Each structure stands twice: as C-alpha cells, then as structure tokens.
PDB file of C-alpha atoms in Angstrom:
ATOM      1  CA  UNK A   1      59.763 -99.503  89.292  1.00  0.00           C
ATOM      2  CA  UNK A   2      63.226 -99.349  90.719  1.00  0.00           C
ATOM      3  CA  UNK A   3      65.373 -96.311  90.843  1.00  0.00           C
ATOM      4  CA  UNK A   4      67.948 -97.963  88.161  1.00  0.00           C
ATOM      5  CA  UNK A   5      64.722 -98.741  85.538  1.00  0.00           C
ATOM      6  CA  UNK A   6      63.765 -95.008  86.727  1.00  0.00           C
ATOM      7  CA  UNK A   7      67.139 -93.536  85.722  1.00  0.00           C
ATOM      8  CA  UNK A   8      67.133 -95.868  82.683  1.00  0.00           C
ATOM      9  CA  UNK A   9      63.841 -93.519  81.511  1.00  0.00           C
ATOM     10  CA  UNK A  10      65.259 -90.751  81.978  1.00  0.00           C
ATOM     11  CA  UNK A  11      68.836 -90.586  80.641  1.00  0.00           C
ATOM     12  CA  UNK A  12      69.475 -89.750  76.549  1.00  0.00           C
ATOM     13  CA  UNK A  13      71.661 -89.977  74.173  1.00  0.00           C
ATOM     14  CA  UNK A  14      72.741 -88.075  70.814  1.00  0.00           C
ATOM     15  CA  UNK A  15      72.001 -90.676  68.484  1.00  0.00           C
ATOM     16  CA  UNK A  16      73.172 -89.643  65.003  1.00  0.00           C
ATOM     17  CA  UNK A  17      71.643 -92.989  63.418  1.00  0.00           C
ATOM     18  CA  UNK A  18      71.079 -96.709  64.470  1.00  0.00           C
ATOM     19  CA  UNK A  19      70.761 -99.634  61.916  1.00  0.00           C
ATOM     20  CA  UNK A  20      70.967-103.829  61.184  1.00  0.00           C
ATOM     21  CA  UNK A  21      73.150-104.507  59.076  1.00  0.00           C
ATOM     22  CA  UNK A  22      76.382-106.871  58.922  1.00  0.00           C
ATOM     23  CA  UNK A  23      79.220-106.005  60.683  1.00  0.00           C
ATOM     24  CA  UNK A  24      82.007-105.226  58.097  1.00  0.00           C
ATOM     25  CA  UNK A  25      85.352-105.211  60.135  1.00  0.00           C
ATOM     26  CA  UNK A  26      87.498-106.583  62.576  1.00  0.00           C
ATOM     27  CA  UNK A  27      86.743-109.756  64.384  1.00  0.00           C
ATOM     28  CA  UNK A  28      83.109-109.609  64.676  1.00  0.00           C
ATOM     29  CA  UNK A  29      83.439-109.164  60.001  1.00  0.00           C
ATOM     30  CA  UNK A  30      80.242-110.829  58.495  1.00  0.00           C
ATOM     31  CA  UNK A  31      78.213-110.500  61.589  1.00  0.00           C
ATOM     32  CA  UNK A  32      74.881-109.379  62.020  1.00  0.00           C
ATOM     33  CA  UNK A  33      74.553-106.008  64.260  1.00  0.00           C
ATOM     34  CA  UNK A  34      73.286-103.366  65.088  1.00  0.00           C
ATOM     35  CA  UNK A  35      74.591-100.031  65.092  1.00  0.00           C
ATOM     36  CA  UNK A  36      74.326 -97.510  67.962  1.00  0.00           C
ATOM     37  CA  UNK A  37      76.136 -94.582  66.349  1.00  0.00           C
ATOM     38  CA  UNK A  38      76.332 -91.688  68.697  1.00  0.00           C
ATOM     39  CA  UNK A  39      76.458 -87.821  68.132  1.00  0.00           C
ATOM     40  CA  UNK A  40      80.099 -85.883  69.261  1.00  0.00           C
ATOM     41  CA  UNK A  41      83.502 -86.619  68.839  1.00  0.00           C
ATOM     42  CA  UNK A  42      86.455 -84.270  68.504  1.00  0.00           C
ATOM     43  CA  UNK A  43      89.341 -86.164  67.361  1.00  0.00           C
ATOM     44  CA  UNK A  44      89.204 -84.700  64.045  1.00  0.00           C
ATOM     45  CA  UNK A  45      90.057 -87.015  61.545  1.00  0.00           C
ATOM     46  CA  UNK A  46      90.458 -85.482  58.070  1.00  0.00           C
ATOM     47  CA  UNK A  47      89.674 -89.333  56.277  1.00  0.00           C
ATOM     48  CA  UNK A  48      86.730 -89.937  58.395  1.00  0.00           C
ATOM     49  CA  UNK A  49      83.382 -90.950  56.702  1.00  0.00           C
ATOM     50  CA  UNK A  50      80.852 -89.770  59.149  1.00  0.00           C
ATOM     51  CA  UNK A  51      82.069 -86.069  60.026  1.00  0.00           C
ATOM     52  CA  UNK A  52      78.432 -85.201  60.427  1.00  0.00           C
ATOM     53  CA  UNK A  53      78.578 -86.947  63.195  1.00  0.00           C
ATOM     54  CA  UNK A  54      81.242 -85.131  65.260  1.00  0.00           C
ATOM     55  CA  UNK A  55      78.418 -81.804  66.482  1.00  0.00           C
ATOM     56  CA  UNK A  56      77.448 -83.765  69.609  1.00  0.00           C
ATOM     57  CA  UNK A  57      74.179 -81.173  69.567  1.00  0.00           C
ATOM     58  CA  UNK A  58      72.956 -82.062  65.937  1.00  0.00           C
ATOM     59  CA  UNK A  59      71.454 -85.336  66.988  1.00  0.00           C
ATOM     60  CA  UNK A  60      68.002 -86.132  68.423  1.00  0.00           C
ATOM     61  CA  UNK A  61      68.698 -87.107  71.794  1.00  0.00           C
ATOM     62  CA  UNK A  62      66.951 -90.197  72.597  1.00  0.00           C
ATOM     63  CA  UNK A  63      66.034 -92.025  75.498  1.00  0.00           C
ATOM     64  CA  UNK A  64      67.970 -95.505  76.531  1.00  0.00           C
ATOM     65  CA  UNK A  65      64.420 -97.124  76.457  1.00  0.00           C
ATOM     66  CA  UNK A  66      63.930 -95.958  73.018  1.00  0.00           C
ATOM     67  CA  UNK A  67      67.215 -97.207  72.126  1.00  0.00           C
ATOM     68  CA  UNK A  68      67.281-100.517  73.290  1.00  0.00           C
ATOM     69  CA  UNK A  69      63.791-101.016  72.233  1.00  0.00           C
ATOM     70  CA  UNK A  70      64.956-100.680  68.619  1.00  0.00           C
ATOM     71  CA  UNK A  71      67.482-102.832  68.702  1.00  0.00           C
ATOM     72  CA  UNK A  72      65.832-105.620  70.585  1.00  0.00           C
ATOM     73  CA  UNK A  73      63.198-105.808  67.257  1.00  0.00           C
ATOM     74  CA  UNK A  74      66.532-107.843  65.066  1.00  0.00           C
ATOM     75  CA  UNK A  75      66.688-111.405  65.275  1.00  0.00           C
ATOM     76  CA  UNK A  76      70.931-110.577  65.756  1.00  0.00           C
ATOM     77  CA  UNK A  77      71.834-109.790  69.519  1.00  0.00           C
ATOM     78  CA  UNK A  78      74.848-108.053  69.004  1.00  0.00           C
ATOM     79  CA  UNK A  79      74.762-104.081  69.506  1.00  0.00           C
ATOM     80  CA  UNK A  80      77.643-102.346  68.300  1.00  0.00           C
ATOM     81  CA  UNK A  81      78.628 -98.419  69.917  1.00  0.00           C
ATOM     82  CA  UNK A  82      80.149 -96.372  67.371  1.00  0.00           C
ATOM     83  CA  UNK A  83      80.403 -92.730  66.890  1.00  0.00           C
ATOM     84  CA  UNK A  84      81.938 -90.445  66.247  1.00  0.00           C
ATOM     85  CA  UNK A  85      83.578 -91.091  69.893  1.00  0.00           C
ATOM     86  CA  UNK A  86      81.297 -93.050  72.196  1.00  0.00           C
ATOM     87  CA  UNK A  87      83.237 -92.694  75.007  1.00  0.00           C
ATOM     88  CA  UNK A  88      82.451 -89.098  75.127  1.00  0.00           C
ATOM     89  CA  UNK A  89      79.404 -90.534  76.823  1.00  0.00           C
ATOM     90  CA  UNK A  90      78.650 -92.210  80.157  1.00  0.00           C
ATOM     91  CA  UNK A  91      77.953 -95.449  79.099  1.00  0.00           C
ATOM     92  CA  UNK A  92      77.112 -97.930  82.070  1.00  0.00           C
ATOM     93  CA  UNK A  93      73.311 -97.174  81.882  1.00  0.00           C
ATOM     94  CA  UNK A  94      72.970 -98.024  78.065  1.00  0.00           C
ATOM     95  CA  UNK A  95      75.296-101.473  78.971  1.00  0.00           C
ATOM     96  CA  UNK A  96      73.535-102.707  81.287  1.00  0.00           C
ATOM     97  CA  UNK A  97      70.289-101.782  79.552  1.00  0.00           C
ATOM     98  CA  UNK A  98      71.439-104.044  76.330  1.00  0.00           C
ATOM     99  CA  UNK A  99      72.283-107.097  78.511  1.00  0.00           C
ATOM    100  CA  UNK A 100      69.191-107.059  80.447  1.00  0.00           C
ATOM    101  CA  UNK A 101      66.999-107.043  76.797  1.00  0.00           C
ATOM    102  CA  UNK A 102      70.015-110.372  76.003  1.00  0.00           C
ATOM    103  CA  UNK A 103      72.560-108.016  73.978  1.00  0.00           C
ATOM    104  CA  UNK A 104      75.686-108.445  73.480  1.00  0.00           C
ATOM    105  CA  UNK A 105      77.698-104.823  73.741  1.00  0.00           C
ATOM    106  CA  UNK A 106      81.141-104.207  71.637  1.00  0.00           C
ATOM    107  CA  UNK A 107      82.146-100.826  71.062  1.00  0.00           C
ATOM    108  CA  UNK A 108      84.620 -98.931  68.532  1.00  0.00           C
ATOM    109  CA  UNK A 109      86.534 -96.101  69.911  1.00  0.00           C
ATOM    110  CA  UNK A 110      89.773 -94.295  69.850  1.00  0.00           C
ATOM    111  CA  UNK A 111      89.911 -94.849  73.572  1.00  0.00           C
ATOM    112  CA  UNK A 112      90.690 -90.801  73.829  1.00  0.00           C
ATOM    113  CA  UNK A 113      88.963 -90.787  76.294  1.00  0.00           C
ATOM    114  CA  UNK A 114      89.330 -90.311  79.923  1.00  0.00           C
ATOM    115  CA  UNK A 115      87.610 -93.163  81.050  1.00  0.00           C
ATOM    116  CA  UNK A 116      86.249 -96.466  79.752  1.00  0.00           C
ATOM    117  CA  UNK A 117      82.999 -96.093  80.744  1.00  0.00           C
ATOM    118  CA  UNK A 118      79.962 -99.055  80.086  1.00  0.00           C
ATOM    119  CA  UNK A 119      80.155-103.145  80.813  1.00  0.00           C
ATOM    120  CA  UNK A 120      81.504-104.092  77.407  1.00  0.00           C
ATOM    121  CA  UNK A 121      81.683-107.741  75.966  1.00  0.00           C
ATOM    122  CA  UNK A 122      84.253-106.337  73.137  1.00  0.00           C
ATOM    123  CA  UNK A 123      86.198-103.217  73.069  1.00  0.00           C
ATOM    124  CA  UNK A 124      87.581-102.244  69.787  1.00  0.00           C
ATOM    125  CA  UNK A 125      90.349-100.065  69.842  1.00  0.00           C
ATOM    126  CA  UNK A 126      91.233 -97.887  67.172  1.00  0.00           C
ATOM    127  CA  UNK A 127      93.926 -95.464  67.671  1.00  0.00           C
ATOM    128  CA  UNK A 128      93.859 -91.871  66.109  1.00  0.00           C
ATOM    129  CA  UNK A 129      97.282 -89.807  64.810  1.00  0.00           C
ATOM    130  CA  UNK A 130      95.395 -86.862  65.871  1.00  0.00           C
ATOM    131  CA  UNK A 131      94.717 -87.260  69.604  1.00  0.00           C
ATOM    132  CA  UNK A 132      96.587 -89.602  71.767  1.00  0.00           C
ATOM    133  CA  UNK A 133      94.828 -92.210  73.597  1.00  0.00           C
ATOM    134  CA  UNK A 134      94.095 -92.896  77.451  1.00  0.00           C
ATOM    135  CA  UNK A 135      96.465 -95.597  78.349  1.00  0.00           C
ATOM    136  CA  UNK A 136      94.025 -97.393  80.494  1.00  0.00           C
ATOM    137  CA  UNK A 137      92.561 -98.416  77.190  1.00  0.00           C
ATOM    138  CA  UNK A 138      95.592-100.836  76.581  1.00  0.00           C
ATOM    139  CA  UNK A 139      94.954-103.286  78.800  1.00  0.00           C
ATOM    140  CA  UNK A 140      90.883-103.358  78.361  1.00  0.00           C
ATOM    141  CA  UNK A 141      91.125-103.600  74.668  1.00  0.00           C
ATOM    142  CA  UNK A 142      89.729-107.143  72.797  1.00  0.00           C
ATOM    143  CA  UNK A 143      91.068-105.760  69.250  1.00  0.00           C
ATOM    144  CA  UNK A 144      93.751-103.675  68.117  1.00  0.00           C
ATOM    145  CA  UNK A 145      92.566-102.061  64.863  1.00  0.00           C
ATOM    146  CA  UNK A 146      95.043 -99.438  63.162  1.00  0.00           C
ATOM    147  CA  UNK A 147      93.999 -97.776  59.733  1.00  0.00           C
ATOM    148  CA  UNK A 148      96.633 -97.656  57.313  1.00  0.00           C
ATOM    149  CA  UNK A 149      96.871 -94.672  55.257  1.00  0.00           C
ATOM    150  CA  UNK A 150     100.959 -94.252  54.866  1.00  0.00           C
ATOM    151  CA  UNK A 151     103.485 -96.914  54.768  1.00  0.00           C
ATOM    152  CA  UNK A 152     104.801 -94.993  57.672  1.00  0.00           C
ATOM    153  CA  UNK A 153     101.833 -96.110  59.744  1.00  0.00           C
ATOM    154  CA  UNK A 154     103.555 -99.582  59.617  1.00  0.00           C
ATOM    155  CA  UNK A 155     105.707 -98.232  62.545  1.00  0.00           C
ATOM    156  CA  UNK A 156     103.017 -96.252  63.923  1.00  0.00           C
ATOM    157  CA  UNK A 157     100.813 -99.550  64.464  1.00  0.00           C
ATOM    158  CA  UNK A 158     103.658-101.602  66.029  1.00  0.00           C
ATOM    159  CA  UNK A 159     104.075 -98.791  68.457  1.00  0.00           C
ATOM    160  CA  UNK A 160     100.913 -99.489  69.976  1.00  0.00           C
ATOM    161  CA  UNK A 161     100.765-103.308  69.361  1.00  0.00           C
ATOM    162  CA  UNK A 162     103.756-103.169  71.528  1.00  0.00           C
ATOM    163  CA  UNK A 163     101.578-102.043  74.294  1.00  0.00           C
ATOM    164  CA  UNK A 164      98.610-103.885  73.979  1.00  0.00           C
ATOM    165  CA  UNK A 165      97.626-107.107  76.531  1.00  0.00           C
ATOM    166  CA  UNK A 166      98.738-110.231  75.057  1.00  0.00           C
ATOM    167  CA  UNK A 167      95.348-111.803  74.561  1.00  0.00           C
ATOM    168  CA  UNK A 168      94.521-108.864  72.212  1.00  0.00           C
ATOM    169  CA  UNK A 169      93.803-109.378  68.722  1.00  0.00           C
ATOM    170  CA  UNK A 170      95.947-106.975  66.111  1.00  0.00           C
ATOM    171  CA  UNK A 171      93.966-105.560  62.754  1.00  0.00           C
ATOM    172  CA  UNK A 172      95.581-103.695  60.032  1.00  0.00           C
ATOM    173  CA  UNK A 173      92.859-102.339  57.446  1.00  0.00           C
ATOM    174  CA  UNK A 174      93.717-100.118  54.659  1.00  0.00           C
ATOM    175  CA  UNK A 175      91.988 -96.868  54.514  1.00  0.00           C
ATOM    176  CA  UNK A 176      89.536 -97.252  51.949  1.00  0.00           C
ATOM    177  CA  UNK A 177      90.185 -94.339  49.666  1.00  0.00           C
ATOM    178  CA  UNK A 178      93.885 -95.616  49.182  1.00  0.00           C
ATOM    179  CA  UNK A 179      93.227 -98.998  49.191  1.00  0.00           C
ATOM    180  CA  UNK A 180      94.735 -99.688  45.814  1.00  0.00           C
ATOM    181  CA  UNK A 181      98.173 -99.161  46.605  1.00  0.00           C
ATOM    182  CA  UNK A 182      98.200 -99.700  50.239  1.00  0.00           C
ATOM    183  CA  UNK A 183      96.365-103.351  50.248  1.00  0.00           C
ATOM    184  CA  UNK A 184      99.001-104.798  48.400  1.00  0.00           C
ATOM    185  CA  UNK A 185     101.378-103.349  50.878  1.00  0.00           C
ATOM    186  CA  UNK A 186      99.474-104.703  54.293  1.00  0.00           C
ATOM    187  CA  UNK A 187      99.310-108.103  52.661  1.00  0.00           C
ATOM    188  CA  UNK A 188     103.111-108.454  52.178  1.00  0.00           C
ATOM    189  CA  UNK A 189     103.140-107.020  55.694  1.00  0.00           C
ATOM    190  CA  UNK A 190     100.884-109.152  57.665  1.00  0.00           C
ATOM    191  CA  UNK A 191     102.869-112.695  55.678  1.00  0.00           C
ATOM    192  CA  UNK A 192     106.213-111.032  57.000  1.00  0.00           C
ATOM    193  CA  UNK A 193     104.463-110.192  60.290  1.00  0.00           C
ATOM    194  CA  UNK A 194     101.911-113.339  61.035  1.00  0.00           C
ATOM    195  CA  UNK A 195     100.964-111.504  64.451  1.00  0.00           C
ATOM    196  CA  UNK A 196      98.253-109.260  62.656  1.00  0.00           C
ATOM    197  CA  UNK A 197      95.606-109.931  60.552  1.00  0.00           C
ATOM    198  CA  UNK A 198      93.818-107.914  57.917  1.00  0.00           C
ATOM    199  CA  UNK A 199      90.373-106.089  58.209  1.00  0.00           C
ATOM    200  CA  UNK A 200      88.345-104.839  55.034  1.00  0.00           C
ATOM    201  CA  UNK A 201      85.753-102.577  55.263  1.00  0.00           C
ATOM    202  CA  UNK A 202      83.625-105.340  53.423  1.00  0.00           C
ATOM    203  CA  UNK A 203      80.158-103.294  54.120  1.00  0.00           C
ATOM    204  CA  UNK A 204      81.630-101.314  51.437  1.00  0.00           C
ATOM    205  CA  UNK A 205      81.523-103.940  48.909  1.00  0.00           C
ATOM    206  CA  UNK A 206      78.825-104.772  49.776  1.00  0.00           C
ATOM    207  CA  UNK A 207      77.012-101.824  49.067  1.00  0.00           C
ATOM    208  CA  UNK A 208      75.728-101.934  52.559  1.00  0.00           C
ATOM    209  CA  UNK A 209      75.993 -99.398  55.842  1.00  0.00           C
TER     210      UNK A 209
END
C-alpha cells in the first residue's frame, strides 16, 4: 500500500448525510448525484435549510474510504460537496479519492474560505450577505449562483458577476420561501438581462432531497 492509499485510510470527515438523488440546481439541474454533505459551517445564514448542519462536531466522522465507497455503489458518477461550508475542510484527499473510483467532483460553497482546497471538475459559487468571500474564488469559479431574497439583491448579484472570469456561468434562483413574489421578478430580470439564467430548486417540487 502506498503512503497516499495509507493517508487515504486514515483521514475523516464530518459527514452530516450523503444521498442519490437528482441534482436540483444550477447547471448540473436534472442530474443524477450524489451528495457529500459535510458537518461545519459558520456563515450563518438565517434562510438556510440545513442549520443542523453548521456544529462541525455533531456529525459521525467518517473515513474517505467509507465515503467514496458509498458513492461508487450509484450507477451516476457525479459526487457533489455540499455543506454547510465544505471548504472548511482540506479537501485534496477526498478529490483525488473520487476520481480514482471514476467520479466526477463539483462542489457548492460560499468560497469564504481561505483557500480552495480539492481537484474540482465544477466549483459552484454561491456568495453569502453574511460573510464576504475569498477573492481567489473569482477566478476558479464554473457557476455564479446568487439567491434572491430582496429586489435589492439584484444589485448585490451584479456586484459579483462583475468580478467573475468570463467563461463563468451566472444563476439567479429565488429563495424558496419567497418565491411567489420574487420569481416573477427574476424572470423580468433575466429577459432584460440575457447574461444570467434562472435556477429552481426543482428537488423541491419534486418532493425529493
């Protein structure tokens, strides 16, 4: 055994749950994946769904060959690192351990971060109001993706769409609780403003995680 399969053994992570389903947003929308959702963040946001999973110690911590091993059983090779904040996490071991089992890695983050840590094939950036992000992020980032909760945000999104490499892709996506009156608003938006398109949080129609 070499000393990288070694290390592989022995690391963990705080993995709050893990699951196939279809991926609901963004680019990768209607995919199948599966979901690495890891334990810790402190970003804070008062609309997120998953504030369970911001105690970084509440989580079994499990080891990377447990991890992959589960998500090598679905027929879809696409692994998708959520959190919480991933990126509170070094990440190159559990990378590298996806592509060798044939996975494909994207990740969702606020990029808060202080480094971009793991080999990613997607990086989905998500900016926060409540933290600001590492500006290394920027130019690393496949997908803009900016939740919508205030016509306000509007601005706040073009801010950092501004700043973003050119290849990026730019998502608007209404938060879901106050999607009836601010869907109708990000559709207007995105036919005035062809640059971005529009994410849904279709898992949630769905009735799916």
């Amino acid at each position: 055994m070499t000393i990288i399969e070694e290390n592989i053994k022995r690391s963990t992570l705080p993995v709050m749950e893990a699951f196939y389903t279809l991926q609901g947003e963004g680019y990768y929308q209607g995919k199948a994946a599966y979901f690495i959702r890891l334990g810790g963040c402190d970003v804070g946001c008062h609309w997120c769904d998953v504030k369970e999973s911001w105690d970084v110690n509440a989580h079994p911590q499990l080891t990377l060959d447990e991890i992959v091993a589960e998500a090598a059983k679905h027929p879809g090779k696409l692994a998708v690192i959520t959190g919480g904040e991933p990126l509170m996490h070094q990440l190159d071991e559990l990378t590298n351990a996806l592509h060798n089992a044939g996975i494909q890695t994207n990740i969702e983050t606020s990029g808060v971060c202080e480094a971009v840590t793991g080999y990613w094939d997607w990086i989905c950036f998500s900016p926060k109001k409540f933290k600001a992000p590492n500006p290394d992020i920027f130019e690393k980032a496949h997908e803009l993706k900016v939740v919508i909760f205030h016509p306000s945000d509007f601005e706040w999104a073009e801010g950092y769409a501004a700043q973003m490499a050119p290849e990026c892709l730019l998502y608007l996506q209404p938060e879901w609780s106050k999607s009836e009156t601010i869907l109708p608003l990000i559709i207007e938006y995105i036919k005035d403003n062809p640059k971005w398109r529009i994410s849904l949080q279709v898992h949630k129609f769905m009735n799916i995680p």
